[in-house]
mmCIF file of C-alpha atoms and ligand atoms in Angstrom:
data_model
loop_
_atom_site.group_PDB
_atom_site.id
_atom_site.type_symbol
_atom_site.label_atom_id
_atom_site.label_comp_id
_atom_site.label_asym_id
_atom_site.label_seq_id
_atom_site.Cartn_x
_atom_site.Cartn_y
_atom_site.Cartn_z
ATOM 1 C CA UNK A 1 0.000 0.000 0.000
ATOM 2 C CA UNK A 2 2.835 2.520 0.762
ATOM 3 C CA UNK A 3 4.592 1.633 -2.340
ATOM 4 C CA UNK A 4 1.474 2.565 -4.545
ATOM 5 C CA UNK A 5 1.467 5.983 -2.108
ATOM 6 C CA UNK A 6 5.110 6.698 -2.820
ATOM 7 C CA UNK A 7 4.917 5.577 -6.674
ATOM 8 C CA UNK A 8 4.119 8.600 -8.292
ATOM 9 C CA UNK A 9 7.295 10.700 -6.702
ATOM 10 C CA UNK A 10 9.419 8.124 -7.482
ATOM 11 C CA UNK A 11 8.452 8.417 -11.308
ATOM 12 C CA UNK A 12 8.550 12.028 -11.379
ATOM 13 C CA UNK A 13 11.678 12.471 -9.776
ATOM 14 C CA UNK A 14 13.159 9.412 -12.277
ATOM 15 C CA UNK A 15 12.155 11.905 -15.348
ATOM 16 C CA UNK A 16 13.053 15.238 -13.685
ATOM 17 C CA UNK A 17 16.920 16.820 -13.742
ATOM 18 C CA UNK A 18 19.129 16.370 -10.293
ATOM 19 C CA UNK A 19 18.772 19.479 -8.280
ATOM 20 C CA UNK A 20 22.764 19.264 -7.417
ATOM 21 C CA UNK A 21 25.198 20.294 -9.834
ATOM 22 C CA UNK A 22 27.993 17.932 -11.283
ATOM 23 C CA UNK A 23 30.247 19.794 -9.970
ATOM 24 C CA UNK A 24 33.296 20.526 -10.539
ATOM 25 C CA UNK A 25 32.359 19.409 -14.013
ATOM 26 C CA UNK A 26 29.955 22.659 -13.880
ATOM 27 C CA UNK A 27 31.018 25.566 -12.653
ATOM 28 C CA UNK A 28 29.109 26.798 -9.760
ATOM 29 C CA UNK A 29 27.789 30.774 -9.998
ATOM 30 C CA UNK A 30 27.418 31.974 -6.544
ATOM 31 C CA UNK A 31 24.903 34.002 -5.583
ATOM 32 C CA UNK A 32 24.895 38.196 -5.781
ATOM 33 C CA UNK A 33 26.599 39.617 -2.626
ATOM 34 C CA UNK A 34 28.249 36.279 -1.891
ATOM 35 C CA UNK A 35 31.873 37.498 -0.142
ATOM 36 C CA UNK A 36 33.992 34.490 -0.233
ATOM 37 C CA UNK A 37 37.565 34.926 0.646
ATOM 38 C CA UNK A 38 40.226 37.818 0.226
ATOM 39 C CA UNK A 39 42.753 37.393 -2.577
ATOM 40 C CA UNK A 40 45.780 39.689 -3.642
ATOM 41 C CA UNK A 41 47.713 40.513 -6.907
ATOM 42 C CA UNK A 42 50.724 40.160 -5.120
ATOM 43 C CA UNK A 43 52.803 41.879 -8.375
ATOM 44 C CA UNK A 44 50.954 44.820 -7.965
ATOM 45 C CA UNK A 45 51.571 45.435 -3.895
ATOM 46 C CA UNK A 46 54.031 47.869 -2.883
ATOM 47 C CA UNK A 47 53.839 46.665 0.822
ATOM 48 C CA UNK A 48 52.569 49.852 2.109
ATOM 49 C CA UNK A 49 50.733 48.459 5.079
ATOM 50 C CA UNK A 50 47.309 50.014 5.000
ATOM 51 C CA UNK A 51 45.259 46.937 4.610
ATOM 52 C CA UNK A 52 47.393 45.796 8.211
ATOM 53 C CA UNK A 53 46.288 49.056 9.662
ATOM 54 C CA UNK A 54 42.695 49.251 9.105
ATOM 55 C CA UNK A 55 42.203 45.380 9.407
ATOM 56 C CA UNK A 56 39.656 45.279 12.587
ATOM 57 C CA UNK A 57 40.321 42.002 13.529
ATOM 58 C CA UNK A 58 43.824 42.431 12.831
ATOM 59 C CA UNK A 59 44.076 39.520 10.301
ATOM 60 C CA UNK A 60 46.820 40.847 8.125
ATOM 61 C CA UNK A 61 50.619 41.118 8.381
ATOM 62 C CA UNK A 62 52.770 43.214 5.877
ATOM 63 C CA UNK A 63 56.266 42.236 5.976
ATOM 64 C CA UNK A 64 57.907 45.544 4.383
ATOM 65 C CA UNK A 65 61.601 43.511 4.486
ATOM 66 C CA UNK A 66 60.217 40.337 2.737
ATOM 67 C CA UNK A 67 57.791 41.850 0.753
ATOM 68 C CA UNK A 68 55.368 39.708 2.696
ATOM 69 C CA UNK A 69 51.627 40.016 2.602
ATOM 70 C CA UNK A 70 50.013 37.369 4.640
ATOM 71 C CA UNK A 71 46.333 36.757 6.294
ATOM 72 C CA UNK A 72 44.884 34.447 8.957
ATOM 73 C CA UNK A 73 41.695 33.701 7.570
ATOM 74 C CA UNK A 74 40.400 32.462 10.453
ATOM 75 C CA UNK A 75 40.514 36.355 11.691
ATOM 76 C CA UNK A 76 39.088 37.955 8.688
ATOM 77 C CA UNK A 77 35.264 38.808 8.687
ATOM 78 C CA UNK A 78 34.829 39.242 5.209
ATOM 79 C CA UNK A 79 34.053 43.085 5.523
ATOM 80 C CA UNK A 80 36.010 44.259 2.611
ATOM 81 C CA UNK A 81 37.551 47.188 4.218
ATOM 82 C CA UNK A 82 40.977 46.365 3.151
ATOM 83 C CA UNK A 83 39.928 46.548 -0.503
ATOM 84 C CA UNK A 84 38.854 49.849 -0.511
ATOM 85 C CA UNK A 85 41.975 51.616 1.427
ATOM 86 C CA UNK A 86 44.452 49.553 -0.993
ATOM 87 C CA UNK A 87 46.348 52.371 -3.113
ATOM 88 C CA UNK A 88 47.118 49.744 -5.745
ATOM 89 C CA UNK A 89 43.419 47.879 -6.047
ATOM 90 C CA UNK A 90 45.062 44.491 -5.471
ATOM 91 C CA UNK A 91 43.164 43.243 -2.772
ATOM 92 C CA UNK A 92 39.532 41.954 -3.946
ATOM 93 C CA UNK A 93 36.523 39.488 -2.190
ATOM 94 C CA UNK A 94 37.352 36.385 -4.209
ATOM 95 C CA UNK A 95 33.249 34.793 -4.270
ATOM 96 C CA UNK A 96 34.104 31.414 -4.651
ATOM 97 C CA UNK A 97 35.476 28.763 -2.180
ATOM 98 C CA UNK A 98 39.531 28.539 -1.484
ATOM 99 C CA UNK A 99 41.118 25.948 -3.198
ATOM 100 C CA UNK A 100 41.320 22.992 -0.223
ATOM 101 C CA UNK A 101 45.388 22.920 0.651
ATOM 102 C CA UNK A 102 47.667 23.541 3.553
ATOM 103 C CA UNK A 103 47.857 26.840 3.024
ATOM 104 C CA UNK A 104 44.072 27.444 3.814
ATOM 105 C CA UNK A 105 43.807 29.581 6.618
ATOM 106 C CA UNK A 106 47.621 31.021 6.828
ATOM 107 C CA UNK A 107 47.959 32.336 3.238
ATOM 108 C CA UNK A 108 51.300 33.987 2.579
ATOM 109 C CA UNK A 109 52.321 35.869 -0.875
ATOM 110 C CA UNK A 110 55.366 37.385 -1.718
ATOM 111 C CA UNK A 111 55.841 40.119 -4.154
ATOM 112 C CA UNK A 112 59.184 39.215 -6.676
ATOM 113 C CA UNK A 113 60.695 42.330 -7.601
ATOM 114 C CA UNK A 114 61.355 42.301 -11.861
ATOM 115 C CA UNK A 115 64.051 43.393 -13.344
ATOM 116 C CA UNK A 116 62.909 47.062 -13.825
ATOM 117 C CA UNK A 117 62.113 47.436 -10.105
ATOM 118 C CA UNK A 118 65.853 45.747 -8.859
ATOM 119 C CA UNK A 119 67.140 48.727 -11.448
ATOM 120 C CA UNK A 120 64.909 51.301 -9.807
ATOM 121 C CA UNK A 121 65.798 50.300 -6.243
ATOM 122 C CA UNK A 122 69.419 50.038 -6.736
ATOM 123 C CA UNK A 123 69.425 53.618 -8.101
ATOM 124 C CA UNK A 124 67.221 54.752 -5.449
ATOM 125 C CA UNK A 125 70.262 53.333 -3.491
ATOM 126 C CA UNK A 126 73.121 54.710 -5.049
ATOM 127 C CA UNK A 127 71.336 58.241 -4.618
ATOM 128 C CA UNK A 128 70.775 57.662 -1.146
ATOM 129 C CA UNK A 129 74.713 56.804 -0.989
ATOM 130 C CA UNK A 130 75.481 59.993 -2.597
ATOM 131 C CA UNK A 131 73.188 62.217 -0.378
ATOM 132 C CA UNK A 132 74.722 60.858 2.463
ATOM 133 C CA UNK A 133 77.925 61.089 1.060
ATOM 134 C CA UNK A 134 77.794 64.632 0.054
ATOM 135 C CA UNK A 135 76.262 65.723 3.232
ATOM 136 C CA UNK A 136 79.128 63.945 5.027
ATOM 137 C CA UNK A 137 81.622 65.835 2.648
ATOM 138 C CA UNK A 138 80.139 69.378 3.324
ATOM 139 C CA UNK A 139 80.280 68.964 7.547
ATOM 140 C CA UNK A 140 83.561 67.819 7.190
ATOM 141 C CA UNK A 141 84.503 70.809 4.789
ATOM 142 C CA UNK A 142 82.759 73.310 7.738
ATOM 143 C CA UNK A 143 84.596 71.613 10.576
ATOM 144 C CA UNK A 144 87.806 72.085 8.435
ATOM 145 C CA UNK A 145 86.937 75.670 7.979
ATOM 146 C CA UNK A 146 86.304 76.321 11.239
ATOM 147 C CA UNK A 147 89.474 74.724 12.469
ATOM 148 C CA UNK A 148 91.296 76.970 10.286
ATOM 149 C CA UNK A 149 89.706 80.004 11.264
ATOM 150 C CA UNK A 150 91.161 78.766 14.671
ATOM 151 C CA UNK A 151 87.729 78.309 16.678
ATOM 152 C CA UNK A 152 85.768 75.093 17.577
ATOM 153 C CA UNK A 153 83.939 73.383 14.308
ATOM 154 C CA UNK A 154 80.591 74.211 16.122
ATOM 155 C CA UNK A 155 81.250 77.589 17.791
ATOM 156 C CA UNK A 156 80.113 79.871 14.940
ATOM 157 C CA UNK A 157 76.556 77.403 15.752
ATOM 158 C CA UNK A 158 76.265 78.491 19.025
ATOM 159 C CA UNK A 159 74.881 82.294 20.180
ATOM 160 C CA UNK A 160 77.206 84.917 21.469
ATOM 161 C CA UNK A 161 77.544 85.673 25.342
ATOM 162 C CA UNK A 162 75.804 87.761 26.940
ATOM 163 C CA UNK A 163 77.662 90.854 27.226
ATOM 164 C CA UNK A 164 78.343 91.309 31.358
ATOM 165 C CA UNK A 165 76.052 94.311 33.111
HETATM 166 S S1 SF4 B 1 38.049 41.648 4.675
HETATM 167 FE FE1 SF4 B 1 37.980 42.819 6.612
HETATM 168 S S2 SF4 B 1 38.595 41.341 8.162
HETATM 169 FE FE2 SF4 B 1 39.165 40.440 6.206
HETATM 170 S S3 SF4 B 1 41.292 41.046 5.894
HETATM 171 FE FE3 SF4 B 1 40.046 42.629 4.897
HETATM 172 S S4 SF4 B 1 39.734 44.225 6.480
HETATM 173 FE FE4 SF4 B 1 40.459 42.359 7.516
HETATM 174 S S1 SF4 B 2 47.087 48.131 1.040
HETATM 175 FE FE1 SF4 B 2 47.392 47.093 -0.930
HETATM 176 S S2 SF4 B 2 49.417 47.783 -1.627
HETATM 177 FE FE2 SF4 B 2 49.276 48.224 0.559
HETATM 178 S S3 SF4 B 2 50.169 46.439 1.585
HETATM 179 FE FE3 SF4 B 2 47.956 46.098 1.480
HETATM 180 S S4 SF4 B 2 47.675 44.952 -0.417
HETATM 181 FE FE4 SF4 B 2 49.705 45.842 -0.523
#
């Protein structure tokens, strides 16, 4: 008797599609507002360390040094705040699902300088060298001066006595 009651859903639901998807054979399109996960264009970070800053729950570390941009996503809310202080635009909500892998929850990415930026640093560099080099020369050139002149490198620096009453 319960067969005959239950007959009729069984044949509709043998002639009717699968309500799951075959995924990962089909992509799956997740629905509007859906926030997913953070993800960064590493390449285009210049390590500034605003997205650490404004972070609320404090879930990302900037490594200036390294070049290091890492997040704990067990911290991160999905608010999207960091996105919209980045100068470069690099971090975005990511809708889907992480990819499943050790990396899951600690996520590290490190930004590989290219050949143009190694050129543009090492001249930054070799200015900074000369700044400080010149700078060096020129206080070295007054204390000369000074010792020539016969008083103390710094004395012409300091204000005249007060003459006595
Ligand atoms: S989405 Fe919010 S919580 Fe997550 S890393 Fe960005 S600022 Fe932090
Ligand atoms: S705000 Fe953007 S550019 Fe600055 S450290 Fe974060 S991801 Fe990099």
């Amino acid at each position: 008797m319960g067969i005959m009651k239950f007959a009729p859903t069984m044949l509709k639901q043998l002639f009717e599609k699968p309500v799951t998807k075959n995924y990962p054979a089909e992509p799956i399109n997740y629905p509007e507002g859906s926030r997913g996960h953070i993800d960064i264009d590493i390449q285009q970070c210049i390590s500034c360390g605003m997205c650490m800053r404004v972070c609320p729950p404090g879930a990302i570390t900037v490594d200036r040094k390294t070049r290091t941009w890492t997040i704990n996503r067990f911290d991160c809310v999905q608010c999207g705040y960091c996105t919209t202080v980045c100068p470069k635009k690099c971090l975005y909500l990511n809708p889907g699902y992480q990819t499943p892998g050790p990396e899951k929850y600690i996520y590290s990415q490190t930004h590989v300088l290219t050949e143009a930026e190694k050129q543009h640093e090492a001249e930054m560099e070799a200015k900074k060298q000369a700044a400080i080099k010149a700078a060096m020369a020129k206080k070295a050139a007054a204390a000369a001066a000074a010792k020539k002149d016969g008083a103390a490198p710094d004395a012409a620096a300091k204000p005249a006595d007060k003459p006595q009453a």
